XYZ file of C-alpha atoms in Angstrom:
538
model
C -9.387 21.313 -22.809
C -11.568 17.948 -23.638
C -10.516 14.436 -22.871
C -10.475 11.445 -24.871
C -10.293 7.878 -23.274
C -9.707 4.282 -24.529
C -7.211 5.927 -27.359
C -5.763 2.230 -28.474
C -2.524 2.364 -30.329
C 0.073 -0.607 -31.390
C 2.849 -1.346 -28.669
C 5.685 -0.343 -31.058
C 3.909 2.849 -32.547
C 5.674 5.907 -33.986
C 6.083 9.288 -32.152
C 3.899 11.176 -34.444
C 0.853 8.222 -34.517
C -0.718 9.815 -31.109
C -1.281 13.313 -32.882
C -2.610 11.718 -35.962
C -4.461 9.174 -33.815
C -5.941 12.144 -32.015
C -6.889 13.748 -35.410
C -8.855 10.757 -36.748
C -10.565 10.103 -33.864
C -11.778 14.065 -33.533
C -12.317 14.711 -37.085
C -9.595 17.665 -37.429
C -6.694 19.150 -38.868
C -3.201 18.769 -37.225
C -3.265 22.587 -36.802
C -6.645 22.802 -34.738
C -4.421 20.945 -31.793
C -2.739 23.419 -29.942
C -0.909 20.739 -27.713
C -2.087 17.806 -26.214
C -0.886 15.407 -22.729
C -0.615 12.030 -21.594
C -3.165 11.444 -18.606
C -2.746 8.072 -18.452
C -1.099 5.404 -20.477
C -2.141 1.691 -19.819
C -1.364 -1.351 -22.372
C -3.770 -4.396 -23.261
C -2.191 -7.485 -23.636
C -4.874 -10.194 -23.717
C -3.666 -10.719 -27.158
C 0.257 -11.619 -26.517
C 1.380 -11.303 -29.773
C -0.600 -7.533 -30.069
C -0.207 -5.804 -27.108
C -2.160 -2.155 -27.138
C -1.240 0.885 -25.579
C -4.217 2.391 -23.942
C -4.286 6.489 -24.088
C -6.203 8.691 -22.178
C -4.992 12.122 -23.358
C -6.187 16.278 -22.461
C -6.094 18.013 -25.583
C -5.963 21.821 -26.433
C -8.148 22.397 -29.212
C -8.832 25.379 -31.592
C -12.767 24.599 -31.641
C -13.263 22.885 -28.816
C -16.651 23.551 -27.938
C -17.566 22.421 -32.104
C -15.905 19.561 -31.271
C -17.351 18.245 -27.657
C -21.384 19.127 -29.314
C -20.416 16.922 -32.389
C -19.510 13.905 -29.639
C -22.343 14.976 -27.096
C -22.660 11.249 -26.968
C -19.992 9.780 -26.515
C -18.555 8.756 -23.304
C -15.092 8.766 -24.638
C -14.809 12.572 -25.828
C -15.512 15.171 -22.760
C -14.576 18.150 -21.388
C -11.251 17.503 -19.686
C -12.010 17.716 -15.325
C -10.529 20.122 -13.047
C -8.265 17.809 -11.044
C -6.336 20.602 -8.720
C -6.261 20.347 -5.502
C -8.545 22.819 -3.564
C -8.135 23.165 0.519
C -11.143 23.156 2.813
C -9.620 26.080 4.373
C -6.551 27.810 6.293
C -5.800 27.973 10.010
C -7.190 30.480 12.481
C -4.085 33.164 13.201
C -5.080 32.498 17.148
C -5.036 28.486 16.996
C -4.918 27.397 20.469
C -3.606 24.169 19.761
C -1.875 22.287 17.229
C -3.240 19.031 15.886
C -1.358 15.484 16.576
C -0.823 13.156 13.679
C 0.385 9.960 15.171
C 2.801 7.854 12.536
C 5.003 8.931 10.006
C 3.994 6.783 6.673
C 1.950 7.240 3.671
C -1.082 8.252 5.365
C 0.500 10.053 8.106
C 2.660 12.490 6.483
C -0.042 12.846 3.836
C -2.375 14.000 6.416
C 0.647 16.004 8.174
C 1.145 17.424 5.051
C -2.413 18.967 4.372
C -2.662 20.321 7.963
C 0.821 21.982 7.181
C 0.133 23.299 3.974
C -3.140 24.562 5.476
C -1.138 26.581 8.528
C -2.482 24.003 11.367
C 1.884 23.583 11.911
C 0.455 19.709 13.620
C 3.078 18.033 15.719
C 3.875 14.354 14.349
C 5.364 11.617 16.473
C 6.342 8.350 14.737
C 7.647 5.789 16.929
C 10.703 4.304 14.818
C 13.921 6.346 13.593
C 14.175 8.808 10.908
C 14.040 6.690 7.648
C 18.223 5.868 6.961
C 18.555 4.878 10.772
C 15.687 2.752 9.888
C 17.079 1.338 7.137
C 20.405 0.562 8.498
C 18.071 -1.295 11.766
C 15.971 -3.156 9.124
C 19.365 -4.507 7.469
C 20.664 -5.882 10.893
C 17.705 -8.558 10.814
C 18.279 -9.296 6.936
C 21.716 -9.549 7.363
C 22.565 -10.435 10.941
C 19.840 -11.785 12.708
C 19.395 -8.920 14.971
C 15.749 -7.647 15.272
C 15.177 -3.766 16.122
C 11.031 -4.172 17.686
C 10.807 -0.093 17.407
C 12.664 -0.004 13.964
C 12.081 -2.078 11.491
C 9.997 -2.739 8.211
C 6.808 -1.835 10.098
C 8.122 1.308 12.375
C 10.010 4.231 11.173
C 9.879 7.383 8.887
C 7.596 6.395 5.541
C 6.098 3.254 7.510
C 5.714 0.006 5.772
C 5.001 0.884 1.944
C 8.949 2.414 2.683
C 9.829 -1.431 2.104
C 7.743 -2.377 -0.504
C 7.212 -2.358 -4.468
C 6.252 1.118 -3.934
C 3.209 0.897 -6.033
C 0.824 4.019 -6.572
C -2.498 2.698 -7.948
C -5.635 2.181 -6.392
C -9.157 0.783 -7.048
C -10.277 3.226 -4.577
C -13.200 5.551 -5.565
C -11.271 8.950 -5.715
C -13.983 11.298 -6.956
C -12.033 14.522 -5.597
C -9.076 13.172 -7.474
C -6.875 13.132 -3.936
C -4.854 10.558 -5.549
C -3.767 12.864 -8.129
C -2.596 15.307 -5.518
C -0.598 12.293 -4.058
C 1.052 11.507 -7.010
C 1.529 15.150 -7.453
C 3.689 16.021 -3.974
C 5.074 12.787 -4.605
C 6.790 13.945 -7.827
C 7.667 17.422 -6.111
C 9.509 15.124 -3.600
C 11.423 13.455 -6.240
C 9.308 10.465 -7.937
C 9.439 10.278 -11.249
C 6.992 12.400 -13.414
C 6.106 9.348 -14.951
C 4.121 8.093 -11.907
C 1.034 10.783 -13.156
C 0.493 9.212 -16.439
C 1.469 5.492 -15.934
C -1.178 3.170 -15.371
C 0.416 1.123 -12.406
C 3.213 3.373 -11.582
C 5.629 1.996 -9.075
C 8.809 4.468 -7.535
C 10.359 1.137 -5.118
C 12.508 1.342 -2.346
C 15.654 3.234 -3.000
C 13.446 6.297 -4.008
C 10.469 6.268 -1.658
C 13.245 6.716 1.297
C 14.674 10.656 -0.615
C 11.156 11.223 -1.445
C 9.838 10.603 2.562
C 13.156 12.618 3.612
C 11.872 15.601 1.151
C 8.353 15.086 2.306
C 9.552 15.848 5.855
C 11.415 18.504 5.461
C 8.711 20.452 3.462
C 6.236 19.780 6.798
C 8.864 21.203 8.881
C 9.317 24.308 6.569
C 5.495 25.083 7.097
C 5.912 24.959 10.559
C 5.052 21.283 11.737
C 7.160 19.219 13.784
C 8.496 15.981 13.619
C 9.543 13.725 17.000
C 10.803 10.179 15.905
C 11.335 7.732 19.183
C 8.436 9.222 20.304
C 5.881 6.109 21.220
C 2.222 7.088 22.558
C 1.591 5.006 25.721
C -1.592 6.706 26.477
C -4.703 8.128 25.047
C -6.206 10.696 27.354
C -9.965 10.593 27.155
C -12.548 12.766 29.185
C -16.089 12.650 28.801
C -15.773 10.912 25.502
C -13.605 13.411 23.728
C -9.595 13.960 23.451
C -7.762 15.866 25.800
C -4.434 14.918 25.353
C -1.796 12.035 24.689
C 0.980 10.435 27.007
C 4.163 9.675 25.617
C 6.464 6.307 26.786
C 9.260 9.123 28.109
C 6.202 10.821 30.669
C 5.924 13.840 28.528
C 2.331 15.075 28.364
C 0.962 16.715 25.000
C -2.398 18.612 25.303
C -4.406 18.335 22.244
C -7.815 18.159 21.121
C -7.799 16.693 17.669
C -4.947 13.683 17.012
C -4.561 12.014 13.992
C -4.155 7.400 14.400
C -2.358 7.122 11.516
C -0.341 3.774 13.046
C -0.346 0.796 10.302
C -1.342 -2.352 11.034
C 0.908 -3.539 13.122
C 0.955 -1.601 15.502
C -0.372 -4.232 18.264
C 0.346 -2.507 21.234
C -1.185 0.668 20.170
C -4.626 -1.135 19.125
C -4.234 -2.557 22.666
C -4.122 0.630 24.583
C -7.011 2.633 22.688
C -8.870 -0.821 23.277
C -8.103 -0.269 26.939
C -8.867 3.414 26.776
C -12.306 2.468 26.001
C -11.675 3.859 21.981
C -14.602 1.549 19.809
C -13.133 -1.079 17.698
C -14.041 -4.346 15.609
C -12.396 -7.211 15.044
C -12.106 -7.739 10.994
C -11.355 -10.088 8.127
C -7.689 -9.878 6.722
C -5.968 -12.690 5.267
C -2.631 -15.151 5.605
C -0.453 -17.739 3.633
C 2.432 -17.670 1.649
C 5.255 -15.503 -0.755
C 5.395 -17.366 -4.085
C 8.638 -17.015 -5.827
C 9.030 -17.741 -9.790
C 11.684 -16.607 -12.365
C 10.614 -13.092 -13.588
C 11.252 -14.059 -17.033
C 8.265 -16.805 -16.542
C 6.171 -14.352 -15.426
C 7.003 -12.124 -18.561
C 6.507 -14.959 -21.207
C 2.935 -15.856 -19.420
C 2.071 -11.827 -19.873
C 3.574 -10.923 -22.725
C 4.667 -13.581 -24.871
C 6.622 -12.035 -27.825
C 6.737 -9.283 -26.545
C 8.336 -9.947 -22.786
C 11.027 -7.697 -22.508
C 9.675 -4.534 -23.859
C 10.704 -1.890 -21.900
C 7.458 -0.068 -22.108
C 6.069 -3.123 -20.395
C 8.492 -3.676 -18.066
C 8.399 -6.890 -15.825
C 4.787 -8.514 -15.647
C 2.921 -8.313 -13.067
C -0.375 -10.694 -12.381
C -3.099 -10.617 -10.043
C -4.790 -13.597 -9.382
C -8.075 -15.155 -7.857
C -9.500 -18.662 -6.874
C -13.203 -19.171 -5.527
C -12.039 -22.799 -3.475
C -14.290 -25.539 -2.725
C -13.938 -25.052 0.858
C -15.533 -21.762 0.446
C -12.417 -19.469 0.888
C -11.026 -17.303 -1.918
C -7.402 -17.674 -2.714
C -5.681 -14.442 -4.315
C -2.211 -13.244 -4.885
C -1.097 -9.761 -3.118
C 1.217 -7.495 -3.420
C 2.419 -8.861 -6.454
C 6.459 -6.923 -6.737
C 7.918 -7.661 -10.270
C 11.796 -8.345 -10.158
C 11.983 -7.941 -6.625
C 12.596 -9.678 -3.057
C 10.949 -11.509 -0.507
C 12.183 -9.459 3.013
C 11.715 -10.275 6.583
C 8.934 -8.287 8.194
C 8.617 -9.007 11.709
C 7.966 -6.539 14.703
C 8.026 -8.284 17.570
C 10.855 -10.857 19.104
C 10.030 -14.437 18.578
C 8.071 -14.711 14.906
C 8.285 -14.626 11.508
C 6.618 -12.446 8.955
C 7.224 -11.922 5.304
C 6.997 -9.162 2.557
C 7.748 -8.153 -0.584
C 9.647 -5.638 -2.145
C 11.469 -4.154 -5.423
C 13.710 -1.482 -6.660
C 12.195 1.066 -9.301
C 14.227 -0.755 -11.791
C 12.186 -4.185 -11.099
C 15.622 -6.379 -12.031
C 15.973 -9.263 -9.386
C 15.935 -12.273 -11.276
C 12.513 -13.391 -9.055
C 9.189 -12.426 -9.165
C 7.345 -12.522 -5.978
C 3.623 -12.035 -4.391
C 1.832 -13.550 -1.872
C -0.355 -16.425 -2.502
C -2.881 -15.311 0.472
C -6.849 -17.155 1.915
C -9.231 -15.172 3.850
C -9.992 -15.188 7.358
C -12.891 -13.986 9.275
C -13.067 -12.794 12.989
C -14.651 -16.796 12.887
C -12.175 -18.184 12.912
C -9.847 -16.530 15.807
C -9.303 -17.820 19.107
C -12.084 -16.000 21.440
C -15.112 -14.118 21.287
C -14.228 -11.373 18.715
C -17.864 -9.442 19.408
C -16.522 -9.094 23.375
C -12.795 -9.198 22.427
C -11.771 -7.413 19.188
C -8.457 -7.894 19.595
C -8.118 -12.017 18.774
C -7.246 -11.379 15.307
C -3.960 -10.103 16.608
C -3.768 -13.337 18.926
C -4.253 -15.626 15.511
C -1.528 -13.423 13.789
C 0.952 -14.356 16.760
C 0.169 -17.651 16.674
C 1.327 -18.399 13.078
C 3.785 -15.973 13.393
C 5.343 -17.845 16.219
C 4.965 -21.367 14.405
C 6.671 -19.721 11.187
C 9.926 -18.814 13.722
C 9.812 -22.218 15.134
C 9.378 -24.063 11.591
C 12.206 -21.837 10.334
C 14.976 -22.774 13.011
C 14.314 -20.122 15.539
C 16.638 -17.436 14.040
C 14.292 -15.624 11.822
C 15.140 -17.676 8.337
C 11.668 -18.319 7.603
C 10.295 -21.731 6.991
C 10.278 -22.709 2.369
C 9.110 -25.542 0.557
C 9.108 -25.963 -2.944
C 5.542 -25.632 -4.846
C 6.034 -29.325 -6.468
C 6.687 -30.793 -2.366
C 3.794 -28.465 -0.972
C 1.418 -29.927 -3.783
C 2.502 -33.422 -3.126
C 2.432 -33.392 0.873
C 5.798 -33.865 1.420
C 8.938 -31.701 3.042
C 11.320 -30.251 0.996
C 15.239 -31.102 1.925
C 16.847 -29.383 -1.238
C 16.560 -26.543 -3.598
C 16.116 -26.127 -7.343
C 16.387 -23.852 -10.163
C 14.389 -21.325 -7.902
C 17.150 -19.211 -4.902
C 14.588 -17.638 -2.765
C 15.643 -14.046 -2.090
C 14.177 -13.916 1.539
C 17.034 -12.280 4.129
C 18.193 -13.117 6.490
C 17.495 -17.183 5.214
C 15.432 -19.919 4.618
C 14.779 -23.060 6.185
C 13.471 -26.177 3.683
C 10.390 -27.524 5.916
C 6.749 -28.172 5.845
C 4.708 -25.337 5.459
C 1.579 -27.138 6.436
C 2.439 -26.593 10.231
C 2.803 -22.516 9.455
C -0.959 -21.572 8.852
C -4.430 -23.226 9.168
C -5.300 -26.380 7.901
C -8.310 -24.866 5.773
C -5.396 -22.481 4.160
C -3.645 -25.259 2.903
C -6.209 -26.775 1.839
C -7.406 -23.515 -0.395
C -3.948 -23.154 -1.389
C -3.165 -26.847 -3.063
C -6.512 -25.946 -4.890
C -5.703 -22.509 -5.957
C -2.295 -23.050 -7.149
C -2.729 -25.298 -10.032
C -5.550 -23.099 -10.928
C -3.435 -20.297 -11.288
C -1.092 -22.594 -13.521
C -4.144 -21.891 -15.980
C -3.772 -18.753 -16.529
C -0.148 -18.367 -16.154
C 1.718 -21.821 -17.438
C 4.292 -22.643 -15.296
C 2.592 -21.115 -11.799
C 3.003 -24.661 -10.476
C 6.576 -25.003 -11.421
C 8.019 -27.861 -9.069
C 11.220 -25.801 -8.098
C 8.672 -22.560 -7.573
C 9.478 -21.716 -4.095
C 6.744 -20.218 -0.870
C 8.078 -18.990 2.044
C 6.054 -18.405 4.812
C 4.279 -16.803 6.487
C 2.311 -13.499 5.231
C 0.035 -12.374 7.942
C 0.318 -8.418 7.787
C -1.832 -8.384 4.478
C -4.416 -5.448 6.044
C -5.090 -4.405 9.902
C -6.888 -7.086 12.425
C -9.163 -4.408 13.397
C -11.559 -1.330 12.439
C -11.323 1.550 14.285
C -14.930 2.773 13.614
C -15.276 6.333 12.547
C -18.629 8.037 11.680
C -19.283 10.183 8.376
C -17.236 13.008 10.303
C -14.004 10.429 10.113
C -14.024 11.246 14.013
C -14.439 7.607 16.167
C -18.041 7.168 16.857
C -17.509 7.194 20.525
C -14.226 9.568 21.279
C -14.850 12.847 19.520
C -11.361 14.557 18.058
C -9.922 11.579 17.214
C -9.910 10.896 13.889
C -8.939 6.981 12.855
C -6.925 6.831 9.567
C -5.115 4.545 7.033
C -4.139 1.131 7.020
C -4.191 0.586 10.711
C -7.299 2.166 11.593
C -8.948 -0.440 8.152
C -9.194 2.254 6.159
C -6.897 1.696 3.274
C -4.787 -0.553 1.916
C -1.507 0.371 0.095
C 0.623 3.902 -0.170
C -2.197 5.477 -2.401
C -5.072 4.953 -0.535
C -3.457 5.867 2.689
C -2.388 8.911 1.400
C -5.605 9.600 0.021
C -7.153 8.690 3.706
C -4.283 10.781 5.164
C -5.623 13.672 3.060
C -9.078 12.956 3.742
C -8.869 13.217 7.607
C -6.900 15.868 7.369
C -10.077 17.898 5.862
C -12.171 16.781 8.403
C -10.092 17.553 11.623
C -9.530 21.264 9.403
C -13.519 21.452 9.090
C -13.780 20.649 13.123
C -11.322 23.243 14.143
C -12.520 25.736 11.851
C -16.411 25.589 12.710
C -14.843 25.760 16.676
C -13.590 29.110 15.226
């Protein structure tokens, strides 16, 4: 098959303009294409009032090798590339023991998944409930107040992206194509094909929690096992290598090879391998505010005529300020037609997110408006102490329960007050969608002055490029701090840590990744390596 790229075609073409499109561009007959498939299908819309769908389509082709030595030079035509999935290898039939992957979400069961599917049969524990007990715990804090610090949106089955947009795209470089075997056993587990072809495919909520319960059961049917309530308390190291783990109930598990696949907020757990001796760095991650406009703003900014298109679907935007001060100011985790959520772990503090439903049809648009912070900036030595980024975390976590009322509604303000210095004491046209509440304050006490400071620049920047950002009745709720892990787990080129050998860092937590994708991809990518270590122990 052969592969053309950067196939442009109007927003409202016909059924039948992709084959002729196809002929034009190769020079052939309707009958020389056998069949052809959407790879990937992205739109342009720089020009509102023209939006282009982008095509990259594998073609079968009568004379395909005529063909690709007529367009030997052109980056555009090419032979389509082999983007199966190929394992490193299968387990020995007199494996002595069985691999730990520690945490249950995207990178986690990805990596569980691979060691399965390869006959390792690993032994997971995740630390929250299965994913509907989960659910049901993360509902009591939107809905009554009542926080659940092992079950929640940070712990459980699926882990954090389980509560999210659910987005699927990455700007990582992928050139195994992992992703694509992601997106693959995600659509086995019940995503929607059209997550393989989209450009920014999204599956939200509601489906990521059948998809996680499918995932698990297929790990279990190859022979792993899954304990949930099962927290590790301990790392056992011996002469700088793995020997085993301790679990909170006593139990012992003797292994030599463990997944840390644990998110990044899993505090106490970064704690523990610190005081295990396990190398770590304290790294750069970044903290403000969720923004909340109308999503039909948002769509008339993107799309002008054309907002409402359900090929398009609700706008998304992705945003960047270089500030005076020297910070950047970006938007994250931009969900279209979705909610802001509490996010908190621990008792005592605030945290926001975002999420959406696949259908992307809350009336809101929301992202967080987000400046960057470096281990400079924390309280304490971060070269002797990697852990302070987690102590600068707490501490505007803390101020964000205290500005909010001490109940977990999270401090608001409206964009116009914020801009202008002054508390807000009423609403607008904007409802925030944060549960369990908001409370109308002034954010400024939430986060560091220099964030504020970034953020009354950045914001009427934005307005630039998408009239209306600075919308007076616009609302930000604070605070985001959970935007990537406070620390590195250092690994070396054999993904093992560079100072306890058989444990293999991973995802999110470890600073690996950043979003379901590239976790799973990381998941997938460990997984190989602990397979490699086992098998050349063979």
């Amino acid at each position: 098959m052969l592969r053309i790229t950067e196939l442009k075609l109007p927003l409202d073409h016909a059924e039948d303009a992709l084959l002729a499109a196809i002929c034009t561009r190769l020079g052939v007959m309707p009958d020389a294409v056998r069949s052809f498939s959407i790879f990937r299908r992205g739109y342009d819309a720089r020009k509102k009032s023209s939006i282009m769908l982008i095509y990259t389509l594998d073609i079968d082709l009568a004379n395909e090798a005529a063909v690709l030595a007529r367009f030997a030079e052109d980056r555009h035509v090419l032979p389509t590339p082999d983007t199966s999935y190929k394992f490193v290898g299968q387990a020995p039939a007199d494996l002595k023991q069985r691999p730990v992957v520690i945490g249950m979400g995207p990178c986690g069961f990805m990596a569980a998944l691979i060691l399965a599917q390869m006959g390792f049969r690993p032994i997971v524990l995740e630390r929250g409930k299965i994913v509907r007990e989960r659910t049901k715990d993360t509902w009591d804090l939107w809905r009554r107040n009542n926080l659940h610090p092992e079950s929640n949106v940070q712990f459980g089955e699926g882990g954090a992206g389980t509560f999210s947009d659910g987005k699927l795209y990455s700007q990582i470089k992928d050139p195994q194509f992992h992703g694509r075997k992601v997106l693959e056993e995600f659509v086995k587990a019940g995503a929607p094909e059209e997550i393989l072809y989209v450009s920014k495919p999204h599956v939200g909520t509601f489906r990521l929690v059948k998809m996680v319960e499918n995932i698990r059961q297929t790990i279990t049917d190859l022979g792993g096992e899954i304990r949930f309530e099962s927290k590790v308390d301990r790392l056992i190291r011996e002469n700088g290598k793995v020997v085993g783990l301790e679990l909170a109930n006593g139990e012992r598990i003797d292994t030599e090879h463990v997944v840390l696949a644990v998110g990044h907020s899993a505090r106490d757990t970064f704690e523990m391998l610190h005081a295990e001796g396990v190398y770590m760095e304290a790294k750069p991650f970044s903290i403000g505010f969720r923004a909340e406009h109308p999503q039909t703003l948002i769509d008339a900014a993107r799309f002008g005529p054309n907002a409402g298109n359900p090929i398009l679907g609700a706008a998304d935007y992705k945003l960047v300020h270089h500030c005076k001060n020297g910070r950047a100011a970006y938007s994250f985790c931009m969900c279209p037609g979705g909610q802001v959520v509490a996010a908190t772990s621990e008792p005592g503090r605030v945290v926001t997110n975002g999420m959406s439903q696949y259908s992307r049809a809350e009336r809101n648009a929301n992202a967080a408006l987000v400046v960057e912070v470096h281990p400079e900036d924390f309280p304490g030595d971060y070269k002797t102490n990697p852990l302070v980024g987690i102590a600068f975390q707490r501490q505007w976590e803390s101020a964000a329960f205290v500005a909010g009322g001490g109940t977990y509604e999270a401090p608001a303000q409206k964009i116009g007050d914020f801009l202008a210095g002054r508390p807000s004491k009423s609403l607008g046209s904007v409802e925030p969608s944060y549960q369990p509440g908001v409370h109308l304050t002034d954010l400024s006490q939430c986060v560091p002055p220099f964030v504020i400071e970034a953020l009354r620049e950045a914001i009427p920047a934005f307005d630039k490029q998408i009239r209306g950002f600075a919308m007076a009745d616009a609302v930000l709720t604070g605070v985001e701090t959970r935007t990537s892990s406070p620390v590195r787990i250092k690994r070396g080129p054999d993904f093992q840590s560079v100072n306890t050998r058989g444990l293999f860092p991973a995802g999110e937590g470890a600073g690996y990744a950043g979003g379901i994708l590239s976790a799973g991809v990381d998941g997938i990518k460990v997984a190989e390596a602990l397979a490699r270590d086992i098998l050349a122990r063979s």
